[in-house]
PDB file of C-alpha atoms and ligand atoms in Angstrom:
ATOM      1  CA  MET A  17       5.691 -16.854   4.086  1.00 75.00           C
ATOM      2  CA  SER A  18       2.609 -18.575   5.412  1.00 88.00           C
ATOM      3  CA  SER A  19       1.520 -18.600   9.023  1.00 95.00           C
ATOM      4  CA  PRO A  20      -1.143 -20.659  10.807  1.00 97.00           C
ATOM      5  CA  TRP A  21      -1.644 -17.654  13.121  1.00 98.00           C
ATOM      6  CA  ASP A  22      -3.073 -14.377  11.917  1.00 98.00           C
ATOM      7  CA  LEU A  23      -4.000 -12.150  14.834  1.00 98.00           C
ATOM      8  CA  HIS A  24      -5.088  -8.905  13.115  1.00 98.00           C
ATOM      9  CA  ALA A  25      -7.871  -8.698  10.503  1.00 98.00           C
ATOM     10  CA  HIS A  26     -10.895  -6.547   9.627  1.00 98.00           C
ATOM     11  CA  SER A  27     -14.417  -7.299   8.387  1.00 97.00           C
ATOM     12  CA  THR A  28     -17.428  -5.273   7.225  1.00 97.00           C
ATOM     13  CA  ALA A  29     -18.145  -4.624  10.916  1.00 97.00           C
ATOM     14  CA  SER A  30     -15.516  -1.863  10.478  1.00 97.00           C
ATOM     15  CA  ASP A  31     -13.581  -1.057   7.296  1.00 96.00           C
ATOM     16  CA  GLY A  32     -12.966  -4.493   5.795  1.00 96.00           C
ATOM     17  CA  THR A  33     -14.821  -5.578   2.662  1.00 95.00           C
ATOM     18  CA  LEU A  34     -15.534  -9.227   3.596  1.00 97.00           C
ATOM     19  CA  CYS A  35     -18.327 -10.122   6.007  1.00 97.00           C
ATOM     20  CA  PRO A  36     -17.094 -11.858   9.176  1.00 98.00           C
ATOM     21  CA  ALA A  37     -18.047 -15.343   7.883  1.00 98.00           C
ATOM     22  CA  GLY A  38     -16.414 -14.637   4.510  1.00 98.00           C
ATOM     23  CA  LEU A  39     -13.247 -13.507   6.258  1.00 98.00           C
ATOM     24  CA  VAL A  40     -13.097 -16.731   8.290  1.00 98.00           C
ATOM     25  CA  ARG A  41     -13.650 -18.859   5.158  1.00 98.00           C
ATOM     26  CA  ARG A  42     -10.880 -17.040   3.294  1.00 98.00           C
ATOM     27  CA  ALA A  43      -8.522 -17.457   6.254  1.00 98.00           C
ATOM     28  CA  ALA A  44      -9.295 -21.199   6.471  1.00 98.00           C
ATOM     29  CA  ALA A  45      -8.729 -21.640   2.727  1.00 97.00           C
ATOM     30  CA  ARG A  46      -5.337 -19.958   3.095  1.00 97.00           C
ATOM     31  CA  GLY A  47      -4.207 -22.269   5.895  1.00 97.00           C
ATOM     32  CA  VAL A  48      -4.847 -19.989   8.887  1.00 98.00           C
ATOM     33  CA  ARG A  49      -5.765 -22.105  11.916  1.00 97.00           C
ATOM     34  CA  VAL A  50      -5.995 -19.375  14.556  1.00 97.00           C
ATOM     35  CA  LEU A  51      -7.547 -16.085  13.431  1.00 98.00           C
ATOM     36  CA  ALA A  52      -8.259 -12.938  15.422  1.00 98.00           C
ATOM     37  CA  LEU A  53     -11.022 -10.631  14.205  1.00 98.00           C
ATOM     38  CA  THR A  54      -9.908  -7.155  15.299  1.00 98.00           C
ATOM     39  CA  ASP A  55     -12.343  -4.607  13.892  1.00 98.00           C
ATOM     40  CA  HIS A  56     -11.837  -0.920  14.668  1.00 98.00           C
ATOM     41  CA  ASP A  57     -13.713   0.058  17.833  1.00 97.00           C
ATOM     42  CA  THR A  58     -16.379  -2.667  17.575  1.00 98.00           C
ATOM     43  CA  THR A  59     -16.982  -6.286  18.482  1.00 98.00           C
ATOM     44  CA  ALA A  60     -20.138  -6.518  16.356  1.00 97.00           C
ATOM     45  CA  GLY A  61     -18.642  -9.077  13.932  1.00 98.00           C
ATOM     46  CA  LEU A  62     -17.445 -11.579  16.532  1.00 98.00           C
ATOM     47  CA  ALA A  63     -20.590 -13.705  16.890  1.00 98.00           C
ATOM     48  CA  GLU A  64     -20.889 -14.321  13.137  1.00 98.00           C
ATOM     49  CA  ALA A  65     -17.150 -15.013  12.910  1.00 98.00           C
ATOM     50  CA  ALA A  66     -17.266 -17.483  15.799  1.00 98.00           C
ATOM     51  CA  ALA A  67     -20.068 -19.481  14.174  1.00 98.00           C
ATOM     52  CA  ALA A  68     -18.190 -19.618  10.870  1.00 98.00           C
ATOM     53  CA  ALA A  69     -14.952 -20.548  12.649  1.00 98.00           C
ATOM     54  CA  GLU A  70     -16.621 -23.486  14.309  1.00 98.00           C
ATOM     55  CA  ALA A  71     -17.881 -24.736  10.940  1.00 98.00           C
ATOM     56  CA  GLU A  72     -14.430 -24.310   9.349  1.00 98.00           C
ATOM     57  CA  GLY A  73     -12.377 -25.816  12.190  1.00 97.00           C
ATOM     58  CA  VAL A  74     -10.596 -22.509  12.793  1.00 97.00           C
ATOM     59  CA  GLU A  75      -9.959 -21.140  16.281  1.00 97.00           C
ATOM     60  CA  LEU A  76     -11.342 -17.609  16.503  1.00 98.00           C
ATOM     61  CA  VAL A  77      -9.614 -15.229  18.910  1.00 98.00           C
ATOM     62  CA  PRO A  78     -12.074 -12.492  19.941  1.00 98.00           C
ATOM     63  CA  GLY A  79     -10.347  -9.176  19.338  1.00 98.00           C
ATOM     64  CA  VAL A  80     -10.679  -5.469  18.683  1.00 98.00           C
ATOM     65  CA  GLU A  81      -8.431  -2.634  17.439  1.00 98.00           C
ATOM     66  CA  LEU A  82      -8.575   0.649  19.347  1.00 98.00           C
ATOM     67  CA  SER A  83      -7.392   3.997  18.050  1.00 98.00           C
ATOM     68  CA  THR A  84      -5.721   5.799  20.962  1.00 98.00           C
ATOM     69  CA  ALA A  85      -3.852   9.045  21.569  1.00 98.00           C
ATOM     70  CA  TRP A  86      -0.334   9.295  22.994  1.00 98.00           C
ATOM     71  CA  GLU A  87       1.505  12.634  22.977  1.00 97.00           C
ATOM     72  CA  GLY A  88      -0.343  13.740  19.854  1.00 95.00           C
ATOM     73  CA  VAL A  89       0.394  10.498  17.997  1.00 96.00           C
ATOM     74  CA  GLU A  90      -2.422   8.194  16.917  1.00 96.00           C
ATOM     75  CA  VAL A  91      -1.437   4.783  18.294  1.00 98.00           C
ATOM     76  CA  HIS A  92      -3.401   1.621  17.522  1.00 98.00           C
ATOM     77  CA  VAL A  93      -3.787  -1.053  20.177  1.00 99.00           C
ATOM     78  CA  VAL A  94      -5.090  -4.520  19.377  1.00 98.00           C
ATOM     79  CA  GLY A  95      -6.881  -6.401  22.162  1.00 98.00           C
ATOM     80  CA  LEU A  96      -6.768 -10.201  21.924  1.00 98.00           C
ATOM     81  CA  TRP A  97      -8.807 -12.774  23.892  1.00 97.00           C
ATOM     82  CA  ILE A  98     -11.166 -10.055  25.105  1.00 98.00           C
ATOM     83  CA  ASP A  99     -14.553 -10.777  26.634  1.00 98.00           C
ATOM     84  CA  PRO A 100     -16.767  -8.825  24.227  1.00 98.00           C
ATOM     85  CA  ALA A 101     -19.566  -8.698  26.796  1.00 97.00           C
ATOM     86  CA  HIS A 102     -17.508  -6.748  29.336  1.00 98.00           C
ATOM     87  CA  PRO A 103     -19.413  -3.548  30.235  1.00 98.00           C
ATOM     88  CA  ALA A 104     -16.373  -1.242  30.644  1.00 97.00           C
ATOM     89  CA  LEU A 105     -15.024  -2.301  27.261  1.00 98.00           C
ATOM     90  CA  GLN A 106     -18.386  -1.849  25.557  1.00 98.00           C
ATOM     91  CA  ALA A 107     -18.915   1.566  27.155  1.00 98.00           C
ATOM     92  CA  GLY A 108     -15.488   2.605  25.916  1.00 98.00           C
ATOM     93  CA  LEU A 109     -16.127   1.337  22.398  1.00 98.00           C
ATOM     94  CA  GLU A 110     -19.418   3.217  22.292  1.00 97.00           C
ATOM     95  CA  ARG A 111     -17.579   6.394  23.244  1.00 97.00           C
ATOM     96  CA  GLN A 112     -15.065   5.801  20.453  1.00 97.00           C
ATOM     97  CA  ARG A 113     -17.837   5.272  17.909  1.00 96.00           C
ATOM     98  CA  ARG A 114     -19.511   8.530  18.967  1.00 96.00           C
ATOM     99  CA  SER A 115     -16.198  10.327  18.444  1.00 96.00           C
ATOM    100  CA  ARG A 116     -15.935   8.676  15.029  1.00 96.00           C
ATOM    101  CA  LEU A 117     -19.369   9.971  13.997  1.00 95.00           C
ATOM    102  CA  GLU A 118     -18.557  13.504  15.167  1.00 96.00           C
ATOM    103  CA  ARG A 119     -15.291  13.421  13.286  1.00 97.00           C
ATOM    104  CA  ALA A 120     -17.030  12.066  10.183  1.00 97.00           C
ATOM    105  CA  ARG A 121     -19.516  14.961  10.290  1.00 97.00           C
ATOM    106  CA  ALA A 122     -16.648  17.445  10.527  1.00 98.00           C
ATOM    107  CA  MET A 123     -14.893  15.754   7.604  1.00 98.00           C
ATOM    108  CA  GLY A 124     -18.088  15.892   5.554  1.00 98.00           C
ATOM    109  CA  GLU A 125     -18.382  19.635   6.230  1.00 98.00           C
ATOM    110  CA  ARG A 126     -14.769  20.233   5.247  1.00 98.00           C
ATOM    111  CA  LEU A 127     -15.109  18.245   2.040  1.00 98.00           C
ATOM    112  CA  ALA A 128     -18.309  20.181   1.198  1.00 98.00           C
ATOM    113  CA  ARG A 129     -16.370  23.448   1.619  1.00 98.00           C
ATOM    114  CA  ALA A 130     -13.754  21.990  -0.732  1.00 97.00           C
ATOM    115  CA  GLY A 131     -16.481  21.455  -3.348  1.00 97.00           C
ATOM    116  CA  ILE A 132     -17.379  17.810  -2.639  1.00 98.00           C
ATOM    117  CA  PRO A 133     -20.918  17.569  -1.228  1.00 97.00           C
ATOM    118  CA  GLY A 134     -22.540  14.470   0.268  1.00 98.00           C
ATOM    119  CA  ALA A 135     -19.384  12.824   1.592  1.00 98.00           C
ATOM    120  CA  TYR A 136     -20.682  12.229   5.136  1.00 97.00           C
ATOM    121  CA  GLU A 137     -23.842  10.547   3.835  1.00 97.00           C
ATOM    122  CA  GLY A 138     -21.824   8.620   1.255  1.00 97.00           C
ATOM    123  CA  ALA A 139     -19.271   7.376   3.778  1.00 97.00           C
ATOM    124  CA  ARG A 140     -21.995   6.388   6.251  1.00 96.00           C
ATOM    125  CA  ALA A 141     -23.830   4.430   3.580  1.00 96.00           C
ATOM    126  CA  LEU A 142     -20.611   2.596   2.686  1.00 95.00           C
ATOM    127  CA  ALA A 143     -19.880   1.925   6.355  1.00 94.00           C
ATOM    128  CA  GLY A 144     -23.364   0.530   6.884  1.00 90.00           C
ATOM    129  CA  GLY A 145     -23.121   1.206  10.623  1.00 79.00           C
ATOM    130  CA  GLU A 146     -21.528   3.323  13.302  1.00 77.00           C
ATOM    131  CA  VAL A 147     -17.889   2.605  12.566  1.00 91.00           C
ATOM    132  CA  VAL A 148     -17.242   5.259   9.959  1.00 94.00           C
ATOM    133  CA  ASN A 149     -13.600   5.759   9.213  1.00 95.00           C
ATOM    134  CA  ARG A 150     -11.446   7.439   6.648  1.00 97.00           C
ATOM    135  CA  SER A 151     -11.433   4.298   4.477  1.00 97.00           C
ATOM    136  CA  HIS A 152     -15.146   4.816   3.865  1.00 97.00           C
ATOM    137  CA  PHE A 153     -14.530   8.438   2.872  1.00 98.00           C
ATOM    138  CA  ALA A 154     -11.747   7.257   0.550  1.00 98.00           C
ATOM    139  CA  ARG A 155     -14.083   4.761  -1.112  1.00 97.00           C
ATOM    140  CA  PHE A 156     -16.729   7.476  -1.529  1.00 98.00           C
ATOM    141  CA  LEU A 157     -14.162   9.839  -3.068  1.00 98.00           C
ATOM    142  CA  VAL A 158     -12.967   7.218  -5.561  1.00 98.00           C
ATOM    143  CA  ALA A 159     -16.546   6.234  -6.465  1.00 97.00           C
ATOM    144  CA  SER A 160     -17.438   9.906  -7.068  1.00 97.00           C
ATOM    145  CA  GLY A 161     -14.433  10.538  -9.312  1.00 97.00           C
ATOM    146  CA  HIS A 162     -12.197  12.365  -6.809  1.00 97.00           C
ATOM    147  CA  GLY A 163      -9.290   9.962  -6.906  1.00 96.00           C
ATOM    148  CA  ARG A 164      -7.862   7.137  -8.954  1.00 97.00           C
ATOM    149  CA  ASP A 165      -7.568   4.817  -5.968  1.00 96.00           C
ATOM    150  CA  LEU A 166      -7.756   4.842  -2.177  1.00 95.00           C
ATOM    151  CA  ALA A 167      -4.128   5.890  -1.752  1.00 95.00           C
ATOM    152  CA  GLN A 168      -4.648   8.924  -3.988  1.00 97.00           C
ATOM    153  CA  ALA A 169      -7.880   9.864  -2.200  1.00 98.00           C
ATOM    154  CA  PHE A 170      -6.012   9.727   1.127  1.00 97.00           C
ATOM    155  CA  GLY A 171      -3.114  11.756  -0.207  1.00 98.00           C
ATOM    156  CA  ARG A 172      -5.306  14.451  -1.742  1.00 98.00           C
ATOM    157  CA  TYR A 173      -8.047  14.815   0.837  1.00 98.00           C
ATOM    158  CA  LEU A 174      -7.806  12.685   3.963  1.00 98.00           C
ATOM    159  CA  GLN A 175      -4.319  12.869   5.419  1.00 96.00           C
ATOM    160  CA  ARG A 176      -3.408  15.363   8.112  1.00 94.00           C
ATOM    161  CA  GLY A 177      -3.178  18.820   6.536  1.00 96.00           C
ATOM    162  CA  ARG A 178      -5.383  17.946   3.555  1.00 98.00           C
ATOM    163  CA  PRO A 179      -8.764  19.669   3.014  1.00 97.00           C
ATOM    164  CA  GLY A 180     -11.005  16.816   4.222  1.00 98.00           C
ATOM    165  CA  TYR A 181      -9.015  16.005   7.356  1.00 98.00           C
ATOM    166  CA  ALA A 182     -10.486  16.634  10.775  1.00 97.00           C
ATOM    167  CA  PRO A 183      -8.574  15.735  13.930  1.00 95.00           C
ATOM    168  CA  PRO A 184      -9.835  12.720  15.874  1.00 93.00           C
ATOM    169  CA  SER A 185     -10.361  12.607  19.634  1.00 94.00           C
ATOM    170  CA  TRP A 186      -9.383   9.106  20.671  1.00 97.00           C
ATOM    171  CA  VAL A 187      -9.111   7.584  24.117  1.00 98.00           C
ATOM    172  CA  PRO A 188      -5.744   8.166  25.826  1.00 98.00           C
ATOM    173  CA  LEU A 189      -3.386   5.204  25.342  1.00 98.00           C
ATOM    174  CA  ALA A 190      -3.305   4.109  28.993  1.00 98.00           C
ATOM    175  CA  GLU A 191      -7.090   4.250  29.349  1.00 98.00           C
ATOM    176  CA  GLY A 192      -7.602   2.160  26.191  1.00 98.00           C
ATOM    177  CA  ILE A 193      -5.170  -0.474  27.470  1.00 98.00           C
ATOM    178  CA  GLY A 194      -7.200  -0.457  30.690  1.00 98.00           C
ATOM    179  CA  TRP A 195     -10.422  -1.290  28.818  1.00 98.00           C
ATOM    180  CA  ILE A 196      -8.754  -4.278  27.152  1.00 98.00           C
ATOM    181  CA  ARG A 197      -7.285  -5.563  30.403  1.00 97.00           C
ATOM    182  CA  ALA A 198     -10.579  -5.096  32.240  1.00 98.00           C
ATOM    183  CA  ALA A 199     -12.169  -7.335  29.600  1.00 98.00           C
ATOM    184  CA  GLY A 200      -9.547 -10.031  30.273  1.00 96.00           C
ATOM    185  CA  GLY A 201      -7.610  -9.315  27.074  1.00 97.00           C
ATOM    186  CA  VAL A 202      -3.959  -8.967  26.130  1.00 97.00           C
ATOM    187  CA  ALA A 203      -3.073  -5.495  24.801  1.00 98.00           C
ATOM    188  CA  VAL A 204      -0.838  -5.549  21.720  1.00 98.00           C
ATOM    189  CA  LEU A 205       0.907  -2.451  20.329  1.00 98.00           C
ATOM    190  CA  ALA A 206      -0.171  -2.603  16.668  1.00 98.00           C
ATOM    191  CA  HIS A 207       2.211  -2.064  13.725  1.00 98.00           C
ATOM    192  CA  PRO A 208       4.875  -0.009  15.596  1.00 98.00           C
ATOM    193  CA  GLY A 209       6.687   0.580  12.311  1.00 97.00           C
ATOM    194  CA  ARG A 210       3.842   2.736  11.039  1.00 96.00           C
ATOM    195  CA  TYR A 211       4.045   5.678  13.429  1.00 97.00           C
ATOM    196  CA  ARG A 212       7.091   7.296  11.817  1.00 94.00           C
ATOM    197  CA  LEU A 213       8.715   8.018  15.174  1.00 97.00           C
ATOM    198  CA  SER A 214      12.433   8.447  15.808  1.00 96.00           C
ATOM    199  CA  GLY A 215      14.135   5.560  17.628  1.00 96.00           C
ATOM    200  CA  GLY A 216      14.107   7.407  20.943  1.00 98.00           C
ATOM    201  CA  ARG A 217      10.472   8.455  20.710  1.00 98.00           C
ATOM    202  CA  LEU A 218       9.420   4.946  19.679  1.00 98.00           C
ATOM    203  CA  ARG A 219      11.210   3.544  22.748  1.00 98.00           C
ATOM    204  CA  ARG A 220       9.371   6.074  24.928  1.00 98.00           C
ATOM    205  CA  LEU A 221       6.084   4.983  23.390  1.00 98.00           C
ATOM    206  CA  VAL A 222       6.859   1.323  24.057  1.00 98.00           C
ATOM    207  CA  ALA A 223       7.887   2.131  27.633  1.00 98.00           C
ATOM    208  CA  ALA A 224       4.597   4.023  28.162  1.00 98.00           C
ATOM    209  CA  PHE A 225       2.654   1.144  26.611  1.00 98.00           C
ATOM    210  CA  ARG A 226       4.416  -1.383  28.881  1.00 98.00           C
ATOM    211  CA  GLY A 227       3.975   0.843  31.915  1.00 98.00           C
ATOM    212  CA  ALA A 228       0.219   1.042  31.297  1.00 98.00           C
ATOM    213  CA  GLY A 229      -0.143  -2.749  31.219  1.00 98.00           C
ATOM    214  CA  GLY A 230       0.485  -3.559  27.553  1.00 98.00           C
ATOM    215  CA  GLU A 231       1.924  -7.043  27.178  1.00 97.00           C
ATOM    216  CA  ALA A 232       2.701  -7.614  23.497  1.00 98.00           C
ATOM    217  CA  ILE A 233       3.859  -5.906  20.315  1.00 98.00           C
ATOM    218  CA  GLU A 234       3.230  -6.729  16.658  1.00 98.00           C
ATOM    219  CA  VAL A 235       6.530  -7.874  15.229  1.00 98.00           C
ATOM    220  CA  VAL A 236       5.364  -9.499  12.008  1.00 98.00           C
ATOM    221  CA  SER A 237       2.739  -7.277  10.345  1.00 98.00           C
ATOM    222  CA  GLY A 238       1.315  -6.688   6.898  1.00 96.00           C
ATOM    223  CA  SER A 239       2.320  -3.064   7.551  1.00 94.00           C
ATOM    224  CA  HIS A 240       5.980  -3.949   8.217  1.00 95.00           C
ATOM    225  CA  GLY A 241       8.893  -4.558   5.898  1.00 94.00           C
ATOM    226  CA  PRO A 242      11.881  -6.650   7.046  1.00 95.00           C
ATOM    227  CA  ALA A 243      13.684  -3.685   8.634  1.00 96.00           C
ATOM    228  CA  GLN A 244      10.622  -2.673  10.669  1.00 97.00           C
ATOM    229  CA  MET A 245      10.119  -6.283  11.730  1.00 98.00           C
ATOM    230  CA  HIS A 246      13.644  -6.390  13.157  1.00 97.00           C
ATOM    231  CA  VAL A 247      13.193  -3.070  14.956  1.00 97.00           C
ATOM    232  CA  ALA A 248       9.980  -4.411  16.511  1.00 98.00           C
ATOM    233  CA  ALA A 249      11.673  -7.686  17.481  1.00 98.00           C
ATOM    234  CA  GLY A 250      14.414  -5.672  19.213  1.00 98.00           C
ATOM    235  CA  LEU A 251      11.766  -3.687  21.110  1.00 98.00           C
ATOM    236  CA  ALA A 252      10.000  -6.907  22.158  1.00 98.00           C
ATOM    237  CA  ARG A 253      13.251  -8.277  23.597  1.00 97.00           C
ATOM    238  CA  ARG A 254      14.322  -5.029  25.214  1.00 97.00           C
ATOM    239  CA  PHE A 255      10.993  -4.368  26.921  1.00 98.00           C
ATOM    240  CA  GLY A 256      10.075  -7.979  27.682  1.00 96.00           C
ATOM    241  CA  LEU A 257       6.991  -7.938  25.477  1.00 98.00           C
ATOM    242  CA  LEU A 258       5.383 -10.935  23.812  1.00 97.00           C
ATOM    243  CA  ALA A 259       5.437 -10.928  20.014  1.00 98.00           C
ATOM    244  CA  SER A 260       2.345 -10.981  17.782  1.00 98.00           C
ATOM    245  CA  VAL A 261       1.785 -11.718  14.121  1.00 98.00           C
ATOM    246  CA  GLY A 262      -1.011 -10.205  12.015  1.00 98.00           C
ATOM    247  CA  SER A 263      -1.713  -9.325   8.407  1.00 98.00           C
ATOM    248  CA  ASP A 264      -4.051  -6.344   9.085  1.00 98.00           C
ATOM    249  CA  PHE A 265      -6.141  -7.745   6.233  1.00 98.00           C
ATOM    250  CA  HIS A 266      -8.882  -5.403   4.937  1.00 97.00           C
ATOM    251  CA  VAL A 267      -9.608  -6.318   1.346  1.00 96.00           C
ATOM    252  CA  PRO A 268      -8.800  -9.168  -1.073  1.00 97.00           C
ATOM    253  CA  GLY A 269      -6.233  -8.345  -3.729  1.00 92.00           C
ATOM    254  CA  ASN A 270      -3.701  -6.466  -1.604  1.00 90.00           C
ATOM    255  CA  PRO A 271      -0.721  -8.836  -1.827  1.00 85.00           C
ATOM    256  CA  TRP A 272       1.239  -7.577   1.189  1.00 87.00           C
ATOM    257  CA  ARG A 273      -1.778  -7.649   3.492  1.00 95.00           C
ATOM    258  CA  GLU A 274      -3.200 -11.080   2.737  1.00 97.00           C
ATOM    259  CA  LEU A 275      -4.549 -13.439   5.390  1.00 98.00           C
ATOM    260  CA  GLY A 276      -1.789 -15.723   6.683  1.00 97.00           C
ATOM    261  CA  ARG A 277       0.848 -14.242   4.368  1.00 97.00           C
ATOM    262  CA  LEU A 278       3.300 -13.612   7.172  1.00 97.00           C
ATOM    263  CA  ASP A 279       6.955 -14.317   7.901  1.00 96.00           C
ATOM    264  CA  PRO A 280       7.929 -16.448  10.894  1.00 96.00           C
ATOM    265  CA  LEU A 281       8.819 -14.580  14.085  1.00 96.00           C
ATOM    266  CA  PRO A 282      12.539 -13.753  14.335  1.00 96.00           C
ATOM    267  CA  ASP A 283      14.658 -15.663  16.867  1.00 93.00           C
ATOM    268  CA  GLY A 284      14.362 -14.571  20.459  1.00 93.00           C
ATOM    269  CA  CYS A 285      10.691 -13.535  20.236  1.00 96.00           C
ATOM    270  CA  VAL A 286       8.199 -15.180  22.600  1.00 95.00           C
ATOM    271  CA  PRO A 287       4.940 -15.664  20.667  1.00 97.00           C
ATOM    272  CA  VAL A 288       1.881 -14.068  22.259  1.00 97.00           C
ATOM    273  CA  TRP A 289      -0.078 -17.310  21.893  1.00 95.00           C
ATOM    274  CA  GLU A 290       2.353 -19.127  24.205  1.00 89.00           C
ATOM    275  CA  ALA A 291       0.976 -17.052  27.041  1.00 77.00           C
ATOM    276  CA  ARG A 292      -2.495 -18.184  26.060  1.00 75.00           C
ATOM    277  CA  SER A 293      -1.921 -21.797  25.138  1.00 62.00           C
ATOM    278  CA  GLY A 294      -4.732 -24.179  25.745  1.00 50.00           C
ATOM    279  CA  PRO A 295      -6.707 -25.616  22.892  1.00 47.00           C
ATOM    280  CA  ALA A 296      -5.249 -28.723  21.266  1.00 41.00           C
ATOM    281  CA  LEU A 297      -5.526 -26.856  17.979  1.00 42.00           C
ATOM    282  CA  LEU A 298      -2.639 -24.614  18.966  1.00 44.00           C
ATOM    283  CA  ALA A 299      -0.322 -27.540  19.658  1.00 45.00           C
ATOM    284  CA  GLU A 300      -1.409 -29.175  16.431  1.00 45.00           C
ATOM    285  CA  ALA A 301      -0.838 -26.036  14.359  1.00 43.00           C
ATOM    286  CA  GLY A 302       2.645 -25.154  15.573  1.00 42.00           C
ATOM    287  CA  PRO A 303       5.450 -24.450  15.424  1.00 41.00           C
TER     288      PRO A 303
HETATM  289  P1  AMP B 417      -9.454   6.464  10.757  1.00 63.36           P
HETATM  290  O1  AMP B 417      -9.568   5.445  11.857  1.00 63.36           O
HETATM  291  O2  AMP B 417     -10.748   7.118  10.439  1.00 63.36           O
HETATM  292  O3  AMP B 417      -8.349   7.465  10.974  1.00 63.36           O
HETATM  293  O4  AMP B 417      -9.091   5.661   9.424  1.00 63.36           O
HETATM  294  C1  AMP B 417      -7.907   4.933   9.366  1.00 63.36           C
HETATM  295  C2  AMP B 417      -8.046   3.766   8.392  1.00 63.36           C
HETATM  296  O5  AMP B 417      -7.827   4.207   7.087  1.00 63.36           O
HETATM  297  C3  AMP B 417      -6.985   2.713   8.651  1.00 63.36           C
HETATM  298  O6  AMP B 417      -7.490   1.714   9.494  1.00 63.36           O
HETATM  299  C4  AMP B 417      -6.681   2.165   7.295  1.00 63.36           C
HETATM  300  O7  AMP B 417      -7.540   1.092   7.024  1.00 63.36           O
HETATM  301  C5  AMP B 417      -7.018   3.286   6.358  1.00 63.36           C
HETATM  302  N1  AMP B 417      -5.860   4.071   5.851  1.00 63.36           N
HETATM  303  C6  AMP B 417      -5.078   4.927   6.536  1.00 63.36           C
HETATM  304  N2  AMP B 417      -4.160   5.519   5.733  1.00 63.36           N
HETATM  305  C7  AMP B 417      -4.368   5.027   4.478  1.00 63.36           C
HETATM  306  C8  AMP B 417      -3.758   5.250   3.185  1.00 63.36           C
HETATM  307  N3  AMP B 417      -2.749   6.113   3.019  1.00 63.36           N
HETATM  308  N4  AMP B 417      -4.253   4.556   2.132  1.00 63.36           N
HETATM  309  C9  AMP B 417      -5.281   3.702   2.283  1.00 63.36           C
HETATM  310  N5  AMP B 417      -5.895   3.450   3.465  1.00 63.36           N
HETATM  311  C10 AMP B 417      -5.451   4.103   4.554  1.00 63.36           C
HETATM  312 MN1   MN B 418      -8.611   0.000   8.834  1.00 63.36          MN
HETATM  313 MN1   MN B 419      -4.196  -0.047  12.662  1.00 63.36          MN
HETATM  314 MN1   MN B 420      -5.938  -2.850  11.591  1.00 63.36          MN
END
């Protein structure tokens, strides 16, 4: 249940609660040797994480997590080994962050109409930057007495159909994959078990993802149970995708989304890092 690779994690640069250096230190202490920082729609944490990784003897994989749209479904795509300085990627991420701010304003207005003023300002203050997401609204709602915990705040106010929800306008799936590839990265379909799609629709999504240049799929994920892991492994084999492993860590104290707390890849999966082998650290860390 412990993996030296963890290729999906968040910091305070988006909706995680640890700063990038703190995240790297926690990963190192938990035996992670290769860590990807994959904040939502920003690469702002990568420089701090890289410096901390060097000090800790961890290999940092520069990453990002994009929210994209495919046939009305919100699909997350992780980019690994991206060049964060690539202009097309940065222009795309800026566009995403502008959409986030517009959506956050709309959510603030809706919550105000529902009798909860100040949510936009509160969420922005908690975000501390441009990447405002629903997690920040959930934290504001809990702190202002509108929910016992984040899950309840989501269920009451922030999920689709609830009074604080406003629809996002994310980049189309294929275009988002294009940004990652332009920046030299590998596009990974994040947590496929979380989209609540039928088997046939999920296969159509994976085919579209593959057709647009996606190369890998998360098989082992903090968002997946054993059944979802096996479905994802079957999709990896069927569509010839590499397999990735990531906790989707956001906050300490969530036992099923802890850094490095990940099952081994099922048989027949080709690990995504095999396509990117290189540093001696990888050989040392595996299998
Ligand atoms: P957004 O990108 O604004 O739609 O916000 C999505 C983020 O909210 C995800 O990255 C998760 O971190 C978090 N999230 C989504 N659903 C829930 C939930 N039911 N409970 C707690 N956090 C959630
Ligand atoms: Mn998140
Ligand atoms: Mn995600
Ligand atoms: Mn994530």
